[in-house]
JSON list of C-alpha atoms (C1' of nucleotides) in Angstrom, two decimals:
[
{"chain": "A", "resi": 1, "resn": "MET", "atom": "CA", "xyz": [0.00, 0.00, 0.00]},
{"chain": "A", "resi": 2, "resn": "PRO", "atom": "CA", "xyz": [2.75, 2.45, 0.78]},
{"chain": "A", "resi": 3, "resn": "ASP", "atom": "CA", "xyz": [4.18, 1.27, -2.55]},
{"chain": "A", "resi": 4, "resn": "VAL", "atom": "CA", "xyz": [1.02, 2.51, -4.28]},
{"chain": "A", "resi": 5, "resn": "ALA", "atom": "CA", "xyz": [1.33, 5.91, -2.60]},
{"chain": "A", "resi": 6, "resn": "ARG", "atom": "CA", "xyz": [4.90, 6.20, -3.77]},
{"chain": "A", "resi": 7, "resn": "ASP", "atom": "CA", "xyz": [4.05, 5.07, -7.32]},
{"chain": "A", "resi": 8, "resn": "LEU", "atom": "CA", "xyz": [1.25, 7.63, -7.63]},
{"chain": "A", "resi": 9, "resn": "LEU", "atom": "CA", "xyz": [3.83, 10.42, -7.44]},
{"chain": "A", "resi": 10, "resn": "GLY", "atom": "CA", "xyz": [4.16, 11.92, -10.92]},
{"chain": "A", "resi": 11, "resn": "LYS", "atom": "CA", "xyz": [0.83, 10.56, -12.19]},
{"chain": "A", "resi": 12, "resn": "HIS", "atom": "CA", "xyz": [-1.65, 13.03, -13.65]},
{"chain": "A", "resi": 13, "resn": "LEU", "atom": "CA", "xyz": [-5.11, 13.31, -12.06]},
{"chain": "A", "resi": 14, "resn": "ILE", "atom": "CA", "xyz": [-7.71, 14.59, -14.53]},
{"chain": "A", "resi": 15, "resn": "HIS", "atom": "CA", "xyz": [-11.28, 15.72, -13.89]},
{"chain": "A", "resi": 16, "resn": "VAL", "atom": "CA", "xyz": [-13.39, 16.32, -17.01]},
{"chain": "A", "resi": 17, "resn": "ILE", "atom": "CA", "xyz": [-16.27, 18.79, -16.58]},
{"chain": "A", "resi": 18, "resn": "ASP", "atom": "CA", "xyz": [-18.35, 19.59, -19.66]},
{"chain": "A", "resi": 19, "resn": "GLY", "atom": "CA", "xyz": [-15.48, 18.51, -21.89]},
{"chain": "A", "resi": 20, "resn": "GLN", "atom": "CA", "xyz": [-13.05, 20.74, -20.02]},
{"chain": "A", "resi": 21, "resn": "ARG", "atom": "CA", "xyz": [-10.00, 19.02, -18.54]},
{"chain": "A", "resi": 22, "resn": "ILE", "atom": "CA", "xyz": [-8.86, 20.14, -15.10]},
{"chain": "A", "resi": 23, "resn": "GLY", "atom": "CA", "xyz": [-5.96, 18.46, -13.41]},
{"chain": "A", "resi": 24, "resn": "GLY", "atom": "CA", "xyz": [-2.47, 18.21, -12.08]},
{"chain": "A", "resi": 25, "resn": "MET", "atom": "CA", "xyz": [0.47, 16.01, -11.23]},
{"chain": "A", "resi": 26, "resn": "VAL", "atom": "CA", "xyz": [0.50, 14.16, -7.91]},
{"chain": "A", "resi": 27, "resn": "VAL", "atom": "CA", "xyz": [3.34, 15.52, -5.77]},
{"chain": "A", "resi": 28, "resn": "GLU", "atom": "CA", "xyz": [2.33, 14.24, -2.29]},
{"chain": "A", "resi": 29, "resn": "ALA", "atom": "CA", "xyz": [0.40, 11.15, -1.11]},
{"chain": "A", "resi": 30, "resn": "GLU", "atom": "CA", "xyz": [-0.18, 9.15, 2.09]},
{"chain": "A", "resi": 31, "resn": "ALA", "atom": "CA", "xyz": [-0.99, 5.48, 2.65]},
{"chain": "A", "resi": 32, "resn": "TYR", "atom": "CA", "xyz": [-3.68, 4.20, 5.03]},
{"chain": "A", "resi": 33, "resn": "GLY", "atom": "CA", "xyz": [-4.25, 0.58, 6.03]},
{"chain": "A", "resi": 34, "resn": "GLY", "atom": "CA", "xyz": [-6.92, -1.69, 7.47]},
{"chain": "A", "resi": 35, "resn": "TRP", "atom": "CA", "xyz": [-8.15, -2.94, 10.85]},
{"chain": "A", "resi": 36, "resn": "ASP", "atom": "CA", "xyz": [-4.72, -2.66, 12.49]},
{"chain": "A", "resi": 37, "resn": "ASP", "atom": "CA", "xyz": [-3.93, 0.89, 11.33]},
{"chain": "A", "resi": 38, "resn": "LEU", "atom": "CA", "xyz": [-5.29, 3.11, 14.11]},
{"chain": "A", "resi": 39, "resn": "GLY", "atom": "CA", "xyz": [-4.79, 6.20, 11.96]},
{"chain": "A", "resi": 40, "resn": "SER", "atom": "CA", "xyz": [-7.01, 4.90, 9.18]},
{"chain": "A", "resi": 41, "resn": "HIS", "atom": "CA", "xyz": [-10.74, 4.95, 8.51]},
{"chain": "A", "resi": 42, "resn": "GLY", "atom": "CA", "xyz": [-10.20, 1.27, 7.69]},
{"chain": "A", "resi": 43, "resn": "HIS", "atom": "CA", "xyz": [-9.65, 0.30, 11.33]},
{"chain": "A", "resi": 44, "resn": "GLY", "atom": "CA", "xyz": [-12.49, -1.21, 13.33]},
{"chain": "A", "resi": 45, "resn": "ARG", "atom": "CA", "xyz": [-15.72, -2.24, 11.71]},
{"chain": "A", "resi": 46, "resn": "VAL", "atom": "CA", "xyz": [-17.10, -1.93, 8.22]},
{"chain": "A", "resi": 47, "resn": "THR", "atom": "CA", "xyz": [-19.32, 1.16, 8.06]},
{"chain": "A", "resi": 48, "resn": "PRO", "atom": "CA", "xyz": [-21.28, 2.86, 5.28]},
{"chain": "A", "resi": 49, "resn": "ARG", "atom": "CA", "xyz": [-18.48, 5.37, 4.92]},
{"chain": "A", "resi": 50, "resn": "ASN", "atom": "CA", "xyz": [-15.45, 3.09, 4.79]},
{"chain": "A", "resi": 51, "resn": "GLN", "atom": "CA", "xyz": [-16.89, 0.10, 2.95]},
{"chain": "A", "resi": 52, "resn": "VAL", "atom": "CA", "xyz": [-15.43, 1.30, -0.35]},
{"chain": "A", "resi": 53, "resn": "MET", "atom": "CA", "xyz": [-11.99, 0.87, 1.21]},
{"chain": "A", "resi": 54, "resn": "TYR", "atom": "CA", "xyz": [-12.62, -2.87, 1.28]},
{"chain": "A", "resi": 55, "resn": "GLY", "atom": "CA", "xyz": [-13.37, -2.94, -2.44]},
{"chain": "A", "resi": 56, "resn": "PRO", "atom": "CA", "xyz": [-11.10, -3.17, -5.47]},
{"chain": "A", "resi": 57, "resn": "THR", "atom": "CA", "xyz": [-7.95, -1.10, -5.91]},
{"chain": "A", "resi": 58, "resn": "GLY", "atom": "CA", "xyz": [-8.35, 1.89, -8.22]},
{"chain": "A", "resi": 59, "resn": "MET", "atom": "CA", "xyz": [-11.74, 3.11, -7.01]},
{"chain": "A", "resi": 60, "resn": "SER", "atom": "CA", "xyz": [-12.18, 6.59, -5.58]},
{"chain": "A", "resi": 61, "resn": "TYR", "atom": "CA", "xyz": [-12.92, 7.11, -1.88]},
{"chain": "A", "resi": 62, "resn": "VAL", "atom": "CA", "xyz": [-14.18, 10.65, -1.22]},
{"chain": "A", "resi": 63, "resn": "TYR", "atom": "CA", "xyz": [-15.25, 11.71, 2.27]},
{"chain": "A", "resi": 64, "resn": "PHE", "atom": "CA", "xyz": [-16.39, 14.88, 4.04]},
{"chain": "A", "resi": 65, "resn": "ILE", "atom": "CA", "xyz": [-14.68, 16.25, 7.15]},
{"chain": "A", "resi": 66, "resn": "TYR", "atom": "CA", "xyz": [-14.51, 19.26, 9.48]},
{"chain": "A", "resi": 67, "resn": "GLY", "atom": "CA", "xyz": [-17.87, 20.52, 8.32]},
{"chain": "A", "resi": 68, "resn": "ASN", "atom": "CA", "xyz": [-16.46, 21.99, 5.10]},
{"chain": "A", "resi": 69, "resn": "TYR", "atom": "CA", "xyz": [-13.98, 19.82, 3.27]},
{"chain": "A", "resi": 70, "resn": "TRP", "atom": "CA", "xyz": [-13.73, 16.89, 0.88]},
{"chain": "A", "resi": 71, "resn": "MET", "atom": "CA", "xyz": [-10.81, 14.47, 0.86]},
{"chain": "A", "resi": 72, "resn": "PHE", "atom": "CA", "xyz": [-9.90, 12.47, -2.21]},
{"chain": "A", "resi": 73, "resn": "ASN", "atom": "CA", "xyz": [-8.41, 8.98, -1.89]},
{"chain": "A", "resi": 74, "resn": "VAL", "atom": "CA", "xyz": [-7.59, 6.05, -4.14]},
{"chain": "A", "resi": 75, "resn": "VAL", "atom": "CA", "xyz": [-8.52, 2.61, -2.82]},
{"chain": "A", "resi": 76, "resn": "ALA", "atom": "CA", "xyz": [-5.39, 0.46, -2.61]},
{"chain": "A", "resi": 77, "resn": "LYS", "atom": "CA", "xyz": [-5.22, -2.95, -0.91]},
{"chain": "A", "resi": 78, "resn": "PRO", "atom": "CA", "xyz": [-3.80, -6.42, -1.34]},
{"chain": "A", "resi": 79, "resn": "PRO", "atom": "CA", "xyz": [-5.90, -8.44, -3.83]},
{"chain": "A", "resi": 80, "resn": "ASP", "atom": "CA", "xyz": [-8.34, -11.11, -2.63]},
{"chain": "A", "resi": 81, "resn": "VAL", "atom": "CA", "xyz": [-7.90, -10.25, 1.04]},
{"chain": "A", "resi": 82, "resn": "ASP", "atom": "CA", "xyz": [-10.48, -8.92, 3.49]},
{"chain": "A", "resi": 83, "resn": "TYR", "atom": "CA", "xyz": [-8.44, -5.87, 4.36]},
{"chain": "A", "resi": 84, "resn": "ALA", "atom": "CA", "xyz": [-9.07, -2.17, 3.80]},
{"chain": "A", "resi": 85, "resn": "GLY", "atom": "CA", "xyz": [-6.67, 0.35, 2.35]},
{"chain": "A", "resi": 86, "resn": "ALA", "atom": "CA", "xyz": [-6.44, 3.70, 0.60]},
{"chain": "A", "resi": 87, "resn": "VAL", "atom": "CA", "xyz": [-4.05, 6.44, -0.48]},
{"chain": "A", "resi": 88, "resn": "LEU", "atom": "CA", "xyz": [-4.87, 10.08, 0.31]},
{"chain": "A", "resi": 89, "resn": "ILE", "atom": "CA", "xyz": [-3.78, 12.50, -2.41]},
{"chain": "A", "resi": 90, "resn": "ARG", "atom": "CA", "xyz": [-2.41, 15.46, -0.42]},
{"chain": "A", "resi": 91, "resn": "ALA", "atom": "CA", "xyz": [-1.13, 17.79, -3.14]},
{"chain": "A", "resi": 92, "resn": "LEU", "atom": "CA", "xyz": [-0.97, 18.35, -6.90]},
{"chain": "A", "resi": 93, "resn": "GLU", "atom": "CA", "xyz": [1.03, 20.57, -9.23]},
{"chain": "A", "resi": 94, "resn": "PRO", "atom": "CA", "xyz": [-1.52, 22.36, -11.48]},
{"chain": "A", "resi": 95, "resn": "LEU", "atom": "CA", "xyz": [-1.25, 21.36, -15.16]},
{"chain": "A", "resi": 96, "resn": "GLU", "atom": "CA", "xyz": [-4.57, 21.88, -16.97]},
{"chain": "A", "resi": 97, "resn": "GLY", "atom": "CA", "xyz": [-7.62, 24.10, -16.53]},
{"chain": "A", "resi": 98, "resn": "ASP", "atom": "CA", "xyz": [-5.85, 26.96, -14.79]},
{"chain": "A", "resi": 99, "resn": "SER", "atom": "CA", "xyz": [-8.71, 29.42, -15.24]},
{"chain": "A", "resi": 100, "resn": "VAL", "atom": "CA", "xyz": [-11.20, 27.01, -13.64]},
{"chain": "A", "resi": 101, "resn": "MET", "atom": "CA", "xyz": [-8.92, 26.28, -10.71]},
{"chain": "A", "resi": 102, "resn": "ALA", "atom": "CA", "xyz": [-8.27, 29.98, -10.13]},
{"chain": "A", "resi": 103, "resn": "ALA", "atom": "CA", "xyz": [-12.01, 30.57, -9.99]},
{"chain": "A", "resi": 104, "resn": "ASN", "atom": "CA", "xyz": [-12.61, 27.57, -7.72]},
{"chain": "A", "resi": 105, "resn": "ARG", "atom": "CA", "xyz": [-9.91, 28.89, -5.38]},
{"chain": "A", "resi": 106, "resn": "SER", "atom": "CA", "xyz": [-11.27, 32.45, -5.25]},
{"chain": "A", "resi": 107, "resn": "GLN", "atom": "CA", "xyz": [-8.38, 33.94, -7.24]},
{"chain": "A", "resi": 108, "resn": "ARG", "atom": "CA", "xyz": [-5.84, 32.96, -4.62]},
{"chain": "A", "resi": 109, "resn": "PRO", "atom": "CA", "xyz": [-2.22, 32.74, -5.81]},
{"chain": "A", "resi": 110, "resn": "ARG", "atom": "CA", "xyz": [-1.44, 29.69, -7.95]},
{"chain": "A", "resi": 111, "resn": "ARG", "atom": "CA", "xyz": [0.79, 28.24, -5.26]},
{"chain": "A", "resi": 112, "resn": "LYS", "atom": "CA", "xyz": [-2.22, 27.85, -2.95]},
{"chain": "A", "resi": 113, "resn": "TRP", "atom": "CA", "xyz": [-4.57, 26.19, -5.44]},
{"chain": "A", "resi": 114, "resn": "THR", "atom": "CA", "xyz": [-3.72, 22.56, -4.76]},
{"chain": "A", "resi": 115, "resn": "ASN", "atom": "CA", "xyz": [-1.14, 22.42, -1.95]},
{"chain": "A", "resi": 116, "resn": "GLY", "atom": "CA", "xyz": [-3.33, 20.49, 0.47]},
{"chain": "A", "resi": 117, "resn": "PRO", "atom": "CA", "xyz": [-5.88, 17.66, 0.37]},
{"chain": "A", "resi": 118, "resn": "ALA", "atom": "CA", "xyz": [-8.97, 19.83, 0.81]},
{"chain": "A", "resi": 119, "resn": "LYS", "atom": "CA", "xyz": [-7.58, 22.56, -1.43]},
{"chain": "A", "resi": 120, "resn": "LEU", "atom": "CA", "xyz": [-7.04, 20.24, -4.39]},
{"chain": "A", "resi": 121, "resn": "ALA", "atom": "CA", "xyz": [-10.56, 18.87, -4.00]},
{"chain": "A", "resi": 122, "resn": "MET", "atom": "CA", "xyz": [-11.91, 22.43, -4.14]},
{"chain": "A", "resi": 123, "resn": "ALA", "atom": "CA", "xyz": [-9.72, 23.36, -7.13]},
{"chain": "A", "resi": 124, "resn": "LEU", "atom": "CA", "xyz": [-10.75, 20.30, -9.16]},
{"chain": "A", "resi": 125, "resn": "GLY", "atom": "CA", "xyz": [-14.38, 20.41, -8.05]},
{"chain": "A", "resi": 126, "resn": "ILE", "atom": "CA", "xyz": [-14.25, 17.01, -6.33]},
{"chain": "A", "resi": 127, "resn": "GLY", "atom": "CA", "xyz": [-17.18, 16.20, -4.02]},
{"chain": "A", "resi": 128, "resn": "LYS", "atom": "CA", "xyz": [-19.46, 13.42, -2.89]},
{"chain": "A", "resi": 129, "resn": "SER", "atom": "CA", "xyz": [-20.71, 12.66, -6.40]},
{"chain": "A", "resi": 130, "resn": "LEU", "atom": "CA", "xyz": [-17.24, 11.42, -7.35]},
{"chain": "A", "resi": 131, "resn": "ASN", "atom": "CA", "xyz": [-17.12, 8.80, -4.60]},
{"chain": "A", "resi": 132, "resn": "GLN", "atom": "CA", "xyz": [-16.74, 5.21, -5.77]},
{"chain": "A", "resi": 133, "resn": "HIS", "atom": "CA", "xyz": [-15.69, 5.83, -9.38]},
{"chain": "A", "resi": 134, "resn": "ASP", "atom": "CA", "xyz": [-13.18, 3.79, -11.40]},
{"chain": "A", "resi": 135, "resn": "LEU", "atom": "CA", "xyz": [-10.07, 5.97, -11.56]},
{"chain": "A", "resi": 136, "resn": "ILE", "atom": "CA", "xyz": [-8.30, 3.72, -14.04]},
{"chain": "A", "resi": 137, "resn": "ASP", "atom": "CA", "xyz": [-10.97, 4.00, -16.75]},
{"chain": "A", "resi": 138, "resn": "PRO", "atom": "CA", "xyz": [-10.31, 7.02, -19.03]},
{"chain": "A", "resi": 139, "resn": "LYS", "atom": "CA", "xyz": [-14.07, 7.18, -19.64]},
{"chain": "A", "resi": 140, "resn": "SER", "atom": "CA", "xyz": [-14.69, 8.09, -16.00]},
{"chain": "A", "resi": 141, "resn": "PRO", "atom": "CA", "xyz": [-15.18, 11.75, -15.18]},
{"chain": "A", "resi": 142, "resn": "LEU", "atom": "CA", "xyz": [-12.17, 11.48, -12.87]},
{"chain": "A", "resi": 143, "resn": "PHE", "atom": "CA", "xyz": [-9.16, 9.32, -13.69]},
{"chain": "A", "resi": 144, "resn": "PHE", "atom": "CA", "xyz": [-5.37, 8.98, -13.64]},
{"chain": "A", "resi": 145, "resn": "GLU", "atom": "CA", "xyz": [-3.08, 9.25, -16.65]},
{"chain": "A", "resi": 146, "resn": "GLU", "atom": "CA", "xyz": [0.56, 8.27, -16.92]},
{"chain": "A", "resi": 147, "resn": "GLY", "atom": "CA", "xyz": [2.72, 11.24, -16.10]},
{"chain": "A", "resi": 148, "resn": "THR", "atom": "CA", "xyz": [6.33, 11.73, -15.15]},
{"chain": "A", "resi": 149, "resn": "LEU", "atom": "CA", "xyz": [8.43, 8.92, -13.69]},
{"chain": "A", "resi": 150, "resn": "ILE", "atom": "CA", "xyz": [9.87, 10.10, -10.38]},
{"chain": "A", "resi": 151, "resn": "PRO", "atom": "CA", "xyz": [13.19, 8.40, -9.55]},
{"chain": "A", "resi": 152, "resn": "ASP", "atom": "CA", "xyz": [13.75, 7.20, -5.97]},
{"chain": "A", "resi": 153, "resn": "GLU", "atom": "CA", "xyz": [16.40, 9.84, -5.35]},
{"chain": "A", "resi": 154, "resn": "HIS", "atom": "CA", "xyz": [13.74, 12.56, -5.71]},
{"chain": "A", "resi": 155, "resn": "VAL", "atom": "CA", "xyz": [11.25, 10.94, -3.33]},
{"chain": "A", "resi": 156, "resn": "GLU", "atom": "CA", "xyz": [11.16, 11.88, 0.34]},
{"chain": "A", "resi": 157, "resn": "THR", "atom": "CA", "xyz": [9.19, 10.13, 3.11]},
{"chain": "A", "resi": 158, "resn": "GLY", "atom": "CA", "xyz": [7.94, 10.96, 6.58]},
{"chain": "A", "resi": 159, "resn": "PRO", "atom": "CA", "xyz": [5.11, 10.45, 9.10]},
{"chain": "A", "resi": 160, "resn": "ARG", "atom": "CA", "xyz": [1.53, 11.10, 8.02]},
{"chain": "A", "resi": 161, "resn": "ILE", "atom": "CA", "xyz": [-0.04, 14.49, 8.72]},
{"chain": "A", "resi": 162, "resn": "GLY", "atom": "CA", "xyz": [-2.82, 15.19, 11.22]},
{"chain": "A", "resi": 163, "resn": "LEU", "atom": "CA", "xyz": [-2.53, 12.05, 13.35]},
{"chain": "A", "resi": 164, "resn": "GLU", "atom": "CA", "xyz": [-1.27, 13.72, 16.53]},
{"chain": "A", "resi": 165, "resn": "SER", "atom": "CA", "xyz": [-3.70, 11.83, 18.76]},
{"chain": "A", "resi": 166, "resn": "VAL", "atom": "CA", "xyz": [-3.07, 8.41, 17.21]},
{"chain": "A", "resi": 167, "resn": "PRO", "atom": "CA", "xyz": [-0.94, 5.95, 19.24]},
{"chain": "A", "resi": 168, "resn": "GLU", "atom": "CA", "xyz": [2.49, 4.76, 18.16]},
{"chain": "A", "resi": 169, "resn": "PRO", "atom": "CA", "xyz": [3.71, 3.19, 16.00]},
{"chain": "A", "resi": 170, "resn": "TRP", "atom": "CA", "xyz": [0.96, 4.45, 13.70]},
{"chain": "A", "resi": 171, "resn": "ARG", "atom": "CA", "xyz": [1.54, 8.11, 14.41]},
{"chain": "A", "resi": 172, "resn": "SER", "atom": "CA", "xyz": [5.13, 7.95, 13.17]},
{"chain": "A", "resi": 173, "resn": "ILE", "atom": "CA", "xyz": [5.16, 5.28, 10.49]},
{"chain": "A", "resi": 174, "resn": "PRO", "atom": "CA", "xyz": [6.69, 6.92, 7.36]},
{"chain": "A", "resi": 175, "resn": "TRP", "atom": "CA", "xyz": [3.80, 6.45, 4.97]},
{"chain": "A", "resi": 176, "resn": "ARG", "atom": "CA", "xyz": [3.79, 9.99, 3.58]},
{"chain": "A", "resi": 177, "resn": "PHE", "atom": "CA", "xyz": [5.60, 10.41, 0.26]},
{"chain": "A", "resi": 178, "resn": "TRP", "atom": "CA", "xyz": [6.42, 13.60, -1.64]},
{"chain": "A", "resi": 179, "resn": "ILE", "atom": "CA", "xyz": [8.58, 14.94, -4.46]},
{"chain": "A", "resi": 180, "resn": "GLU", "atom": "CA", "xyz": [11.68, 16.57, -3.07]},
{"chain": "A", "resi": 181, "resn": "GLY", "atom": "CA", "xyz": [11.68, 20.35, -3.42]},
{"chain": "A", "resi": 182, "resn": "ASN", "atom": "CA", "xyz": [8.32, 20.63, -5.18]},
{"chain": "A", "resi": 183, "resn": "GLU", "atom": "CA", "xyz": [6.70, 23.94, -4.28]},
{"chain": "A", "resi": 184, "resn": "PHE", "atom": "CA", "xyz": [3.17, 22.48, -4.12]},
{"chain": "A", "resi": 185, "resn": "VAL", "atom": "CA", "xyz": [3.88, 19.99, -1.33]},
{"chain": "A", "resi": 186, "resn": "SER", "atom": "CA", "xyz": [1.60, 20.87, 1.60]},
{"chain": "A", "resi": 187, "resn": "ARG", "atom": "CA", "xyz": [4.37, 21.47, 4.13]},
{"chain": "B", "resi": 1, "resn": "DA", "atom": "C1'", "xyz": [6.58, 34.54, 8.67]},
{"chain": "B", "resi": 2, "resn": "DC", "atom": "C1'", "xyz": [4.39, 32.12, 12.34]},
{"chain": "B", "resi": 3, "resn": "DG", "atom": "C1'", "xyz": [0.91, 30.54, 15.63]},
{"chain": "B", "resi": 4, "resn": "DG", "atom": "C1'", "xyz": [-3.53, 29.94, 17.59]},
{"chain": "B", "resi": 5, "resn": "DA", "atom": "C1'", "xyz": [-8.40, 29.58, 17.39]},
{"chain": "B", "resi": 6, "resn": "DG", "atom": "C1'", "xyz": [-12.89, 29.20, 15.13]},
{"chain": "B", "resi": 7, "resn": "DA", "atom": "C1'", "xyz": [-15.79, 27.33, 11.55]},
{"chain": "B", "resi": 8, "resn": "DT", "atom": "C1'", "xyz": [-19.13, 23.66, 10.68]},
{"chain": "B", "resi": 9, "resn": "DC", "atom": "C1'", "xyz": [-21.45, 19.06, 10.15]},
{"chain": "B", "resi": 10, "resn": "DT", "atom": "C1'", "xyz": [-20.98, 14.10, 9.10]},
{"chain": "B", "resi": 11, "resn": "DT", "atom": "C1'", "xyz": [-20.00, 9.81, 11.09]},
{"chain": "B", "resi": 12, "resn": "DC", "atom": "C1'", "xyz": [-19.61, 6.54, 14.51]},
{"chain": "B", "resi": 13, "resn": "DT", "atom": "C1'", "xyz": [-19.72, 5.34, 19.67]},
{"chain": "C", "resi": 1, "resn": "DG", "atom": "C1'", "xyz": [-22.26, 13.55, 22.20]},
{"chain": "C", "resi": 2, "resn": "DA", "atom": "C1'", "xyz": [-17.48, 14.00, 20.69]},
{"chain": "C", "resi": 3, "resn": "DA", "atom": "C1'", "xyz": [-13.95, 13.90, 17.46]},
{"chain": "C", "resi": 4, "resn": "DG", "atom": "C1'", "xyz": [-12.18, 14.64, 13.04]},
{"chain": "C", "resi": 5, "resn": "DA", "atom": "C1'", "xyz": [-6.44, 12.29, 7.25]},
{"chain": "C", "resi": 6, "resn": "DT", "atom": "C1'", "xyz": [-8.27, 20.85, 7.31]},
{"chain": "C", "resi": 7, "resn": "DC", "atom": "C1'", "xyz": [-8.39, 25.69, 5.98]},
{"chain": "C", "resi": 8, "resn": "DT", "atom": "C1'", "xyz": [-8.61, 30.50, 6.74]},
{"chain": "C", "resi": 9, "resn": "DC", "atom": "C1'", "xyz": [-8.48, 34.51, 9.28]},
{"chain": "C", "resi": 10, "resn": "DC", "atom": "C1'", "xyz": [-6.50, 37.49, 12.56]},
{"chain": "C", "resi": 11, "resn": "DG", "atom": "C1'", "xyz": [-3.22, 38.51, 15.80]},
{"chain": "C", "resi": 12, "resn": "DT", "atom": "C1'", "xyz": [1.73, 39.23, 16.95]},
{"chain": "C", "resi": 13, "resn": "DT", "atom": "C1'", "xyz": [6.90, 39.07, 15.56]}
]
DNA sequence: ACGGAGATCTTCT
DNA sequence: GAAGATCTCCGTT
């Protein structure tokens, strides 16, 4: 699963709205596991919200949090196993549909369009209606394309963000991956 | 530039 | 009933 997060770096995420392509390159991603990962929505029981995390790899998992924000994930788990997993896309580098993203981000500076998980969802117009879609199928409204291969020497890793109240070792496990020096990484 | 607090509501216990 | 995979605003440095 962490391997999927790392491999998503450099891929292009594209959302097509009325024939208009909006998207960017993945520059930061985090892996989340199943029942034993206390930092993941996949821990504990199957619920209406997390059930998609138990499904096939490559589906979207979009959830709402903090009363205002949408988070976009890719389901990623070992095949043929009853175990949940997902990868949170934390940041993109804008590539297509600049005018739409600028409008969606209230004319903020380009650097702040997609440098955070909720920000990129706002910029690309990702919400509840895009939950549980096939992200591998180019006919989907939201999908991944091949992008730039990122060599290992340009990949950095560290603990996941926002899990301050989660017990060790889950709080510190280095399942956050980002492209070294990229200005759109969230922090 | 940095830090702290409020916003706001869905989901699960 | 409480917490949450966050962002923005407003204060101070």
